[in-house]
CSV table of C-alpha atoms and ligand atoms in Angstrom, one decimal:
chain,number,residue,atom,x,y,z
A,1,UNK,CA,-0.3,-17.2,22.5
A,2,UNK,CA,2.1,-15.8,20.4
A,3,UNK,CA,2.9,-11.9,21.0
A,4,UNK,CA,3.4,-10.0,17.6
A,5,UNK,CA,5.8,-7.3,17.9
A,6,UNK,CA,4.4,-4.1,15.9
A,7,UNK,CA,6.5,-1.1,15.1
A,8,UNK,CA,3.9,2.3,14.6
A,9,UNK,CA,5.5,5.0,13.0
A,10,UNK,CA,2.7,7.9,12.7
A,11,UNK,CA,4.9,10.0,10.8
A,12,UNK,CA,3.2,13.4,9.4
A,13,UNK,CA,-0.2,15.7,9.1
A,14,UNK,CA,-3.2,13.4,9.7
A,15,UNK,CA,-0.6,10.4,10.3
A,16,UNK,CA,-1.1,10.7,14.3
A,17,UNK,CA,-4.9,11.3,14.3
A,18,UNK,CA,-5.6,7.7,12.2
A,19,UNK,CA,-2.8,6.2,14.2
A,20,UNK,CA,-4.5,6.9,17.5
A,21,UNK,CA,-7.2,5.3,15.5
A,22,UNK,CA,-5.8,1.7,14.7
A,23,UNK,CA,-4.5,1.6,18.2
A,24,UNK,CA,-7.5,1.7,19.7
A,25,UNK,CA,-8.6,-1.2,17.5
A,26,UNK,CA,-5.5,-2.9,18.4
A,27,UNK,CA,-5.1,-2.6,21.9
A,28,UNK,CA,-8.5,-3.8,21.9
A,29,UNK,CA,-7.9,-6.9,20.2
A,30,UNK,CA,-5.3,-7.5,23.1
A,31,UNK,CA,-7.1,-7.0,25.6
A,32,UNK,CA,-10.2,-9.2,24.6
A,33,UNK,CA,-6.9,-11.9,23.7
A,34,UNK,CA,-7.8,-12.2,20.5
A,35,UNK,CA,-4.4,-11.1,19.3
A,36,UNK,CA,-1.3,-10.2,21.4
A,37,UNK,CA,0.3,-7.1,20.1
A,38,UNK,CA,3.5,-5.4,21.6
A,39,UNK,CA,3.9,-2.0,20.5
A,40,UNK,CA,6.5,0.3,20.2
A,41,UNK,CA,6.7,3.4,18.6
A,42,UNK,CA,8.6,5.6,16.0
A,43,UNK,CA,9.2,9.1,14.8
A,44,UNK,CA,9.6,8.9,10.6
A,45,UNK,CA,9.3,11.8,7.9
A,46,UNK,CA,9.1,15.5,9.0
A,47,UNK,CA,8.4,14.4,12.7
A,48,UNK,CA,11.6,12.7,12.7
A,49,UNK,CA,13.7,15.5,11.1
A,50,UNK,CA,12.2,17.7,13.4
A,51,UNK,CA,13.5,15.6,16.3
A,52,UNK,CA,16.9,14.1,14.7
A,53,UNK,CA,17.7,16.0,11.6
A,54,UNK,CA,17.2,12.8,9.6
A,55,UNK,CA,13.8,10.9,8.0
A,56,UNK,CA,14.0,8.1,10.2
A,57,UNK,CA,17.1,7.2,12.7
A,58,UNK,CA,19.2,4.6,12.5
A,59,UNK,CA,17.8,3.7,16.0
A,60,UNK,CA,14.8,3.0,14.8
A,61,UNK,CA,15.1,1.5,11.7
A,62,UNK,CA,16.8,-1.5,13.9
A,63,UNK,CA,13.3,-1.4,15.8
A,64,UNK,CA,12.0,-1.5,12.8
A,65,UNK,CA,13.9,-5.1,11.6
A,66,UNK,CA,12.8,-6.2,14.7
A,67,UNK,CA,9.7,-5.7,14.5
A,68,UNK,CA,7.7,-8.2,13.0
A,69,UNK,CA,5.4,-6.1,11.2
A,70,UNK,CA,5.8,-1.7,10.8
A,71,UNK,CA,2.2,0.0,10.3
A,72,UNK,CA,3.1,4.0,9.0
A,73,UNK,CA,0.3,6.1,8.7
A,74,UNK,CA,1.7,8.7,6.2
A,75,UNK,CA,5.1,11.3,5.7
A,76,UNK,CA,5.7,14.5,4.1
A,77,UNK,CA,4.0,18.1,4.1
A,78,UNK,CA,4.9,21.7,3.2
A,79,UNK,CA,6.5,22.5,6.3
A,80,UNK,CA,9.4,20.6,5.4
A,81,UNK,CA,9.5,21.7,1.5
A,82,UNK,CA,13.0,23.9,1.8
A,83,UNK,CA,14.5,20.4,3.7
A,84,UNK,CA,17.5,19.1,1.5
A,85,UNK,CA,16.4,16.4,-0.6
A,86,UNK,CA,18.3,13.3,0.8
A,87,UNK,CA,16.3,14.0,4.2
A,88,UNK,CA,12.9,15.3,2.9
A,89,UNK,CA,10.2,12.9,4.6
A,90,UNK,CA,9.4,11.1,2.3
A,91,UNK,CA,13.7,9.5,2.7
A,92,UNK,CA,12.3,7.9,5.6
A,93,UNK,CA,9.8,5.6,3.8
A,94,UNK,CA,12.0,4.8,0.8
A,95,UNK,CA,15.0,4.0,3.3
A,96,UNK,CA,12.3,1.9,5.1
A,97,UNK,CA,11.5,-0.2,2.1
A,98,UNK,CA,14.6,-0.3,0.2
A,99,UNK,CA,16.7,-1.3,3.7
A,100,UNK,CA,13.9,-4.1,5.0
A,101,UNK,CA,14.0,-4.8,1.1
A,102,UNK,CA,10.1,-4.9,0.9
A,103,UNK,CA,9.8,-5.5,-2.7
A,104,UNK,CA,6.3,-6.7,-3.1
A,105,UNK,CA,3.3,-4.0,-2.5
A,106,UNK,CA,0.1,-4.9,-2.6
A,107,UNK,CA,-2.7,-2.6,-3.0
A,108,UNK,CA,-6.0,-3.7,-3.1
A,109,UNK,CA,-8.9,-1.2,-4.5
A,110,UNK,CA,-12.1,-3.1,-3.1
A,111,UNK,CA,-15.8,-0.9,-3.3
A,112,UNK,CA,-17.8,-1.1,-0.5
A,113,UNK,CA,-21.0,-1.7,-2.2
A,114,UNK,CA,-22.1,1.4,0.3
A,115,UNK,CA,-19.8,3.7,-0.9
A,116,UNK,CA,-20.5,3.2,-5.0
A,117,UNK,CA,-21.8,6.4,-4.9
A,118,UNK,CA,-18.8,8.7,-3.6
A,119,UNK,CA,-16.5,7.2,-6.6
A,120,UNK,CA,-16.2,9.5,-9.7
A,121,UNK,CA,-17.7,6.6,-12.3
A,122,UNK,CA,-21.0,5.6,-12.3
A,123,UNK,CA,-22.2,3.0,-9.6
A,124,UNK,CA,-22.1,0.0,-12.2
A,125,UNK,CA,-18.6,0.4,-13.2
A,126,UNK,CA,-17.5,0.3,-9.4
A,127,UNK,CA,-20.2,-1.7,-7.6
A,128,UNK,CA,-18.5,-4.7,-6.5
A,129,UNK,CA,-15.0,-3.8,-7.7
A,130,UNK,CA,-11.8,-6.2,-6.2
A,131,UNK,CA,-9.0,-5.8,-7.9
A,132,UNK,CA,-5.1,-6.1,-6.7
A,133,UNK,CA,-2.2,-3.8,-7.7
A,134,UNK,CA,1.0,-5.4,-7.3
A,135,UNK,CA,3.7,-3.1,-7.3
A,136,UNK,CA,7.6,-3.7,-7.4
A,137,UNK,CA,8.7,-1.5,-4.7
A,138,UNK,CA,12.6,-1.4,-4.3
A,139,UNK,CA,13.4,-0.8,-8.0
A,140,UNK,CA,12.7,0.8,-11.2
A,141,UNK,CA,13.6,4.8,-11.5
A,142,UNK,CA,13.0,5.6,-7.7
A,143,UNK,CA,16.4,3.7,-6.6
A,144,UNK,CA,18.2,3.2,-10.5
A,145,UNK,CA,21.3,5.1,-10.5
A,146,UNK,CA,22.7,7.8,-11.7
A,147,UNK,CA,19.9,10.2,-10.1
A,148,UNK,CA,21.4,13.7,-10.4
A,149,UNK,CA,21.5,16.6,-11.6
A,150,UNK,CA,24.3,17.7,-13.2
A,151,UNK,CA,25.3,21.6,-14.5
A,152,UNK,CA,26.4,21.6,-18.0
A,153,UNK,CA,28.1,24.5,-17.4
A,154,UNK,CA,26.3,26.6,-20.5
A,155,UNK,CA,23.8,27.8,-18.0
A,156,UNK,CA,21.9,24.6,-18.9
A,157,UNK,CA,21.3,22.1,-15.8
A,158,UNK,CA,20.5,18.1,-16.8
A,159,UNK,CA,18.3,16.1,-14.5
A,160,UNK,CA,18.6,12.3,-14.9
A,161,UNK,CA,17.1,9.5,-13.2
A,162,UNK,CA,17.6,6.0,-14.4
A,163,UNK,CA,14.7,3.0,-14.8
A,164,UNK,CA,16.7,-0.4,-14.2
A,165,UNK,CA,15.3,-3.7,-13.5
A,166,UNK,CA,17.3,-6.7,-13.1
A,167,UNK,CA,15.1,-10.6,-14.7
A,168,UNK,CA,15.5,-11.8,-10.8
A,169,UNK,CA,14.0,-8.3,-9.5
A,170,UNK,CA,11.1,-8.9,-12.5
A,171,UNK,CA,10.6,-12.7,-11.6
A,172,UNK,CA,9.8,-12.3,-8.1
A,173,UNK,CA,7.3,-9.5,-7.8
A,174,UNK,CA,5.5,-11.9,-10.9
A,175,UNK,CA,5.8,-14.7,-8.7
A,176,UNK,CA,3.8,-12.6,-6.1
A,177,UNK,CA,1.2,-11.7,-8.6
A,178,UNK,CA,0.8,-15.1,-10.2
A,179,UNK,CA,0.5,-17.1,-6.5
A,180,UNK,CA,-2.0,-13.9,-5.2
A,181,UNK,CA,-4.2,-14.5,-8.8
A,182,UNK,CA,-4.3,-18.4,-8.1
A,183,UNK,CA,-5.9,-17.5,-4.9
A,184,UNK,CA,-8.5,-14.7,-6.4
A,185,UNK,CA,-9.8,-14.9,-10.2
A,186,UNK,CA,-6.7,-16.4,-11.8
A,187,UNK,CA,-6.0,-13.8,-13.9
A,188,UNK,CA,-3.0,-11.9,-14.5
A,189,UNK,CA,-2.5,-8.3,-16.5
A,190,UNK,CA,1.1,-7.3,-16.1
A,191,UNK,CA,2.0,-3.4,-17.8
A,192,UNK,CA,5.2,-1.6,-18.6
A,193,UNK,CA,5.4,0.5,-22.0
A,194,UNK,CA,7.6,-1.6,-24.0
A,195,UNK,CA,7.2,0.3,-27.1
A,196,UNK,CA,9.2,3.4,-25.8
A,197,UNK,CA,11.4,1.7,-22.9
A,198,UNK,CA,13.8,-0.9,-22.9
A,199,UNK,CA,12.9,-2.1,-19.4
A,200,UNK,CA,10.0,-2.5,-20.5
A,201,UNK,CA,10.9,-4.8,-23.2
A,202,UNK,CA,12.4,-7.1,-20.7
A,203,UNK,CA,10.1,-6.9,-17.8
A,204,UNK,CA,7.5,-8.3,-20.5
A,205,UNK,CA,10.1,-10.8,-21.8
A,206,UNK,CA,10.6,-11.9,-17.9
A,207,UNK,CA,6.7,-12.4,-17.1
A,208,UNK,CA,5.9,-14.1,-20.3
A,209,UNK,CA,8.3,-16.3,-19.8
A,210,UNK,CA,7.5,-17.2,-16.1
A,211,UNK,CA,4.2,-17.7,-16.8
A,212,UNK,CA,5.0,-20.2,-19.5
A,213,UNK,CA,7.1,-21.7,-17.3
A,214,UNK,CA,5.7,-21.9,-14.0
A,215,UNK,CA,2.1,-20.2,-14.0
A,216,UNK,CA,0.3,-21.6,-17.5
A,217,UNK,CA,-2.4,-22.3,-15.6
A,218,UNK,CA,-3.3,-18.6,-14.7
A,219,UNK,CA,-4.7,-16.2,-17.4
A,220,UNK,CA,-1.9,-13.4,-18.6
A,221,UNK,CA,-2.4,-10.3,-20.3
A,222,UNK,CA,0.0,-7.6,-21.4
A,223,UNK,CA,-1.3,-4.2,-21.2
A,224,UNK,CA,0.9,-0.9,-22.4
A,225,UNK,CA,0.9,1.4,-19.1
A,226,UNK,CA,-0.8,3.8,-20.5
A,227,UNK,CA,-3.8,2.3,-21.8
A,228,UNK,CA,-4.0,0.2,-19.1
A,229,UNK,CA,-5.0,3.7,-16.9
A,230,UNK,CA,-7.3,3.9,-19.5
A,231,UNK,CA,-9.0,1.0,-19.0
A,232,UNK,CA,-8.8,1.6,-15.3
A,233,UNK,CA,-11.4,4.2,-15.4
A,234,UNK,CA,-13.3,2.4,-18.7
A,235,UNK,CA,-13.8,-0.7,-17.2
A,236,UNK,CA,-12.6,-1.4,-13.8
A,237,UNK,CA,-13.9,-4.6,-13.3
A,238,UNK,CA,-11.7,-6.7,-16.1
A,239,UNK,CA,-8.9,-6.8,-14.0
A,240,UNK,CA,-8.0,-9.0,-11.1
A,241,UNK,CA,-4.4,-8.7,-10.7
A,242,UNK,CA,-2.2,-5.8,-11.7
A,243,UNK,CA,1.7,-6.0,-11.9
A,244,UNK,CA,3.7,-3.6,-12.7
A,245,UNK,CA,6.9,-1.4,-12.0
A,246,UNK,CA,7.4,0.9,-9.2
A,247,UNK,CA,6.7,4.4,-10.8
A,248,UNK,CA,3.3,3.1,-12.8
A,249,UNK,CA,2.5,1.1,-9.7
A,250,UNK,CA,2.8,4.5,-8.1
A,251,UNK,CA,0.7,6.1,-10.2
A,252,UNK,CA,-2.0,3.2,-11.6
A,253,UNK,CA,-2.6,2.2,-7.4
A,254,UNK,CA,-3.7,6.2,-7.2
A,255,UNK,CA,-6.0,5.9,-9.9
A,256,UNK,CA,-7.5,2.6,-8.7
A,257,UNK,CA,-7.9,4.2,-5.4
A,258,UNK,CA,-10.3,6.8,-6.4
A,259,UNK,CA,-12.3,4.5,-8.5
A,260,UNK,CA,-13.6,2.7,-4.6
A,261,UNK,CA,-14.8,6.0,-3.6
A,262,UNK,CA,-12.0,8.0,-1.9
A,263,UNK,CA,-7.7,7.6,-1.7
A,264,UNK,CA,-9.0,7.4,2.5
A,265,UNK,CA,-9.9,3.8,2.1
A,266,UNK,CA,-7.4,2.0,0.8
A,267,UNK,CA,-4.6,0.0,2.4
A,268,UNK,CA,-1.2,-1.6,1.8
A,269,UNK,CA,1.1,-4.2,2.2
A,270,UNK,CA,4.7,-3.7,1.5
A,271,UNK,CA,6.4,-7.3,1.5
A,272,UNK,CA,9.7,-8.9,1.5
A,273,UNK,CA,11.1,-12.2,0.5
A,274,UNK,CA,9.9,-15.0,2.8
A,275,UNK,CA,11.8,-16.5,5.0
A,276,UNK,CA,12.7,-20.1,4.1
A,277,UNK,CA,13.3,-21.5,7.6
A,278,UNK,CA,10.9,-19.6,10.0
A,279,UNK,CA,8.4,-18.7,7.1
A,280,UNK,CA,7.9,-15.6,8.1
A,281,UNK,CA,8.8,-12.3,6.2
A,282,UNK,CA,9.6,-8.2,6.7
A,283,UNK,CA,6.3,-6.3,6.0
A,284,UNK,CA,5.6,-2.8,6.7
A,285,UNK,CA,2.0,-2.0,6.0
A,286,UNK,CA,0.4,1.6,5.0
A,287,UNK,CA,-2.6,3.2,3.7
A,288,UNK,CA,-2.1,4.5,0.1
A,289,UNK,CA,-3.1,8.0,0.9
A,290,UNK,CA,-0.5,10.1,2.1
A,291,UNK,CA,-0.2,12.8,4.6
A,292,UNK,CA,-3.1,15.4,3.8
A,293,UNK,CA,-1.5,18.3,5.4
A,294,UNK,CA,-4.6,20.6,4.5
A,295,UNK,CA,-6.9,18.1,7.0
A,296,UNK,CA,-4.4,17.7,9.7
A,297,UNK,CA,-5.1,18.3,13.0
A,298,UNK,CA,-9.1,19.4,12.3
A,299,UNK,CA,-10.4,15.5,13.0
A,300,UNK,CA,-12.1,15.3,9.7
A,301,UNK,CA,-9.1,12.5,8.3
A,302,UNK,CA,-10.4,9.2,7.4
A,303,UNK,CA,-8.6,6.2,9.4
A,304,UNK,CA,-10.6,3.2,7.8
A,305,UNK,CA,-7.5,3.0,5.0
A,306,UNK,CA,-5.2,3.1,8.3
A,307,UNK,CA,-7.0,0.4,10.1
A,308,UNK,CA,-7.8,-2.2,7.4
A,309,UNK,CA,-3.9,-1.8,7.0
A,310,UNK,CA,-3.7,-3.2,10.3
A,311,UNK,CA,-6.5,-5.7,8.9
A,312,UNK,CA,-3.7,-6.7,6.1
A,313,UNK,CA,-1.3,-7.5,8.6
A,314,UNK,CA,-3.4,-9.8,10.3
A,315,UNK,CA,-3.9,-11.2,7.2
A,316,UNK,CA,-0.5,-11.2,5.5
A,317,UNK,CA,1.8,-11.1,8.8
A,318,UNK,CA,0.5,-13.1,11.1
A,319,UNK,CA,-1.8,-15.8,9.6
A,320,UNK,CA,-5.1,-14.1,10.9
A,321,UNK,CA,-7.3,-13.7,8.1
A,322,UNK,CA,-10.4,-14.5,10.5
A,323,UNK,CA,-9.7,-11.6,12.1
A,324,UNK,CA,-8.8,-9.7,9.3
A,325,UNK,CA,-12.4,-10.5,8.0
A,326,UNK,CA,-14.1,-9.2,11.5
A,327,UNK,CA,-12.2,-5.7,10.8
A,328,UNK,CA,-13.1,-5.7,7.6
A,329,UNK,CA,-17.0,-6.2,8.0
A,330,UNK,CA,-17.5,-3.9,10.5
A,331,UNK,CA,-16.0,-1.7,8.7
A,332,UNK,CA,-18.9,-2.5,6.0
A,333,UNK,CA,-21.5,-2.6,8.5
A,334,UNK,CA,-20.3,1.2,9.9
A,335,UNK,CA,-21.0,2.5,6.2
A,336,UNK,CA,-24.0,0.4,5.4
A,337,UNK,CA,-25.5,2.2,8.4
A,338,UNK,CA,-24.3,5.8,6.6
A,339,UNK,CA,-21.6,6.7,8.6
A,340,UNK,CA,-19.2,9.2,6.6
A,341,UNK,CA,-16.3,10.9,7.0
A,342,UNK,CA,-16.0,14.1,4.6
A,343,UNK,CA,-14.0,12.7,1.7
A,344,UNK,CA,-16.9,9.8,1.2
A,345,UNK,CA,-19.8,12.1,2.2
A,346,UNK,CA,-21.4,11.1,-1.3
A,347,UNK,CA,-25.0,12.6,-0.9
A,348,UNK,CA,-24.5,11.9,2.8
A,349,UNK,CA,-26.0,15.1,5.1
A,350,UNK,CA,-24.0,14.7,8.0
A,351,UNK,CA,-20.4,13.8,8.8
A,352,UNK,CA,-18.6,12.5,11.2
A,353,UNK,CA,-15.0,12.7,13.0
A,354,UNK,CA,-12.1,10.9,12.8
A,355,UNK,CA,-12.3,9.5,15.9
A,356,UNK,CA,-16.1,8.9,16.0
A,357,UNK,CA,-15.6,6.5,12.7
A,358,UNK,CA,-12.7,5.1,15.1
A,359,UNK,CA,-15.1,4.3,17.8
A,360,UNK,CA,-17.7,3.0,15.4
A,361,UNK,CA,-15.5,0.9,14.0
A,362,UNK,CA,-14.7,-0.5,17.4
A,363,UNK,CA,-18.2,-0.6,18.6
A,364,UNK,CA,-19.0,-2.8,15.8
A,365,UNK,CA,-16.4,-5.2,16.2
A,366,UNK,CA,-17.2,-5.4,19.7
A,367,UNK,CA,-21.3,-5.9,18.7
A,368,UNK,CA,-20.0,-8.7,16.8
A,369,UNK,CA,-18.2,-10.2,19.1
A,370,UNK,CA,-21.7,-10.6,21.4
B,401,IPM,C1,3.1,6.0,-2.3
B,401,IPM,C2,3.6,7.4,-2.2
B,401,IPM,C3,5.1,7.4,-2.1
B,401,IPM,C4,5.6,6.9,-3.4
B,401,IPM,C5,5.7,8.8,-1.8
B,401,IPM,C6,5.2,9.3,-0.5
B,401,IPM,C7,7.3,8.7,-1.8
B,401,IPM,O1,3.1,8.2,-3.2
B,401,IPM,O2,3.4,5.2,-1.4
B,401,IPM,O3,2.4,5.7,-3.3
B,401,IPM,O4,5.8,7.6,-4.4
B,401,IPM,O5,5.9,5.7,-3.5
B,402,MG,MG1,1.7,7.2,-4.5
């Protein structure tokens, strides 16, 4: 049986607790030989500051190319808000994906039929909600240079930050959306704002022209960024797949997120190009919420986001989508029998822990094992 090399990097706040989480799940799954995992682990964000005055070390971002997949729980938190900018937490996951070049994120919003309550819109918009954000993820105005701030020297300051994308850097993140569409609803809506933004103008130019090209058979739509949010909390259930640039990715995949109930549910996967000989490619997967630093430590974090990440590497790693679908119903079957953390306590009395949702997780998995 092949053994799966996986690189954990925990990183900040509630990052640990949900971490402790997914390994149980995961050692598990070893130990029953259902999946052979090797894992090592890594300090990234604050914790590795802390430890080596940088967001992640150079050490371990060669454990993490040799990995072959990373799982990070979540960076950043007030503790390290007077840190100087190029080594603020949150360096460590942008060095992460720009170095492994993971240009692809996927971020699904799915509503657990159980949980259509806890979402801010009424149960019919959201019951039965599967939609895909695909995100670019190594372009766009996080990484376009210049990114400054320069003194004018008339006691005015200028910040600047550049949005770039290149036709190749906007014809393989459509790629990704158009082959993930043919395998769901078939249907493409791909967003920039293309009325105010010359990247825009060329990231719809790119897709349009893909499509025609390589994709007719899939269902485009052009949506303007903005409205597209709009839509997003008017009528969730239009959409299939999303693709868009990094910064509205950033912020449409948030919005999304909430519309399933709680930010605590949702995973990622954060691709790179495959590669042509062994057909295998870089991933480093992560939930979308981020560190919580209010929660931390207080076992009241939700880990099902963390460990249906681990479910997405099964899936989009390692070619285990059987398994993939075991983690994923028990994780159905723990909230169809009511079991809440606090952020999707809906009208739900009682709560329970971080690790108690961990072990029911696992107790069901096991139950379905019998
Ligand atoms: C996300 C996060 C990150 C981002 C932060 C932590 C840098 O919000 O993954 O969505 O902006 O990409
Ligand atoms: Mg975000």
């Amino acid at each position: 049986m092949a053994v799966y090399k996986l690189f954990v990097l925990p990183g900040d706040g509630i990052g640990p607790e949900i971490t402790a989480e997914v390994e149980k799940i995961a050692t598990w799954l070893t130990r029953e030989g259902i999946v052979q995992f090797e894992i090592e682990k890594g300090l990234v964000g604050g914790a590795a500051y802390d430890v080596h005055g940088q967001a992640i070390s150079d050490a371990d971002m060669e454990r993490a190319e040799a990995a072959d997949a990373v799982l990070l729980a979540a960076v950043g938190g007030p503790k390290w808000d007077g840190v100087p900018y190029e080594l603020r937490p949150e360096a460590g996951l942008l060095r992460l994906r720009k170095d492994l070049q993971l240009f692809a994120n996927l971020r699904p919003a799915i509503c657990y039929p159980a949980l259509a309550d806890a979402s801010s819109l009424k149960r019919e918009l959201v019951d039965g909600l599967d939609l895909m954000i695909v995100r670019e993820l190594t372009g766009g105005v996080y990484f376009g240079e210049p990114k400054q701030i320069i003194d004018l020297g008339n006691g005015q300051k200028r910040g600047i930050d550049t949005q770039v994308y290149d036709t190749y850097e906007i014809e393989r993140i459509g790629r990704v959306a158009f082959e993930l569409a043919r395998k769901r609803r078939n249907k493409v809506t791909s967003s920039e704002k293309r009325n105010v933004m010359k990247s825009g103008v060329l990231w719809n130019e790119v897709i349009t022209a893909l499509h025609a090209r390589e994709y007719p058979d899939v269902l485009l739509e052009h949506q303007l960024a903005d409205s597209l949010g709009m839509q997003l909390v008017r009528r969730p259930k239009q959409f299939d797949v999303i693709v868009t640039d990094n910064l509205f990715g950033d912020m449409l995949s948030d919005v999304a997120a909430m519309l399933t109930g709680s930010l605590g549910m949702l995973p990622s996967a954060s691709l790179g190009e495959k590669n042509a000989r062994s057909e295998t490619r870089k991933a480093l997967y992560e939930p979308v919420h981020g560190s919580a630093p209010d929660i931390a430590g207080k076992g009241l974090a939700n880990p099902i986001a963390m460990i249906s990440s681990l479910g997405m590497a099964l899936r989009y790693s390692f070619n285990l989508g059987e398994v993939a679908d075991r983690i994923d119903r028990a994780i159905s079957g723990v909230l169809e029998k009511g079991l809440r953390t606090a952020d999707i306590k809906g009208d739900a009395q009682e709560t329970i822990s971080t690790i108690e949702m961990g072990d029911a997780i696992l107790a069901e998995l096991q139950a379905s094992l019998r």
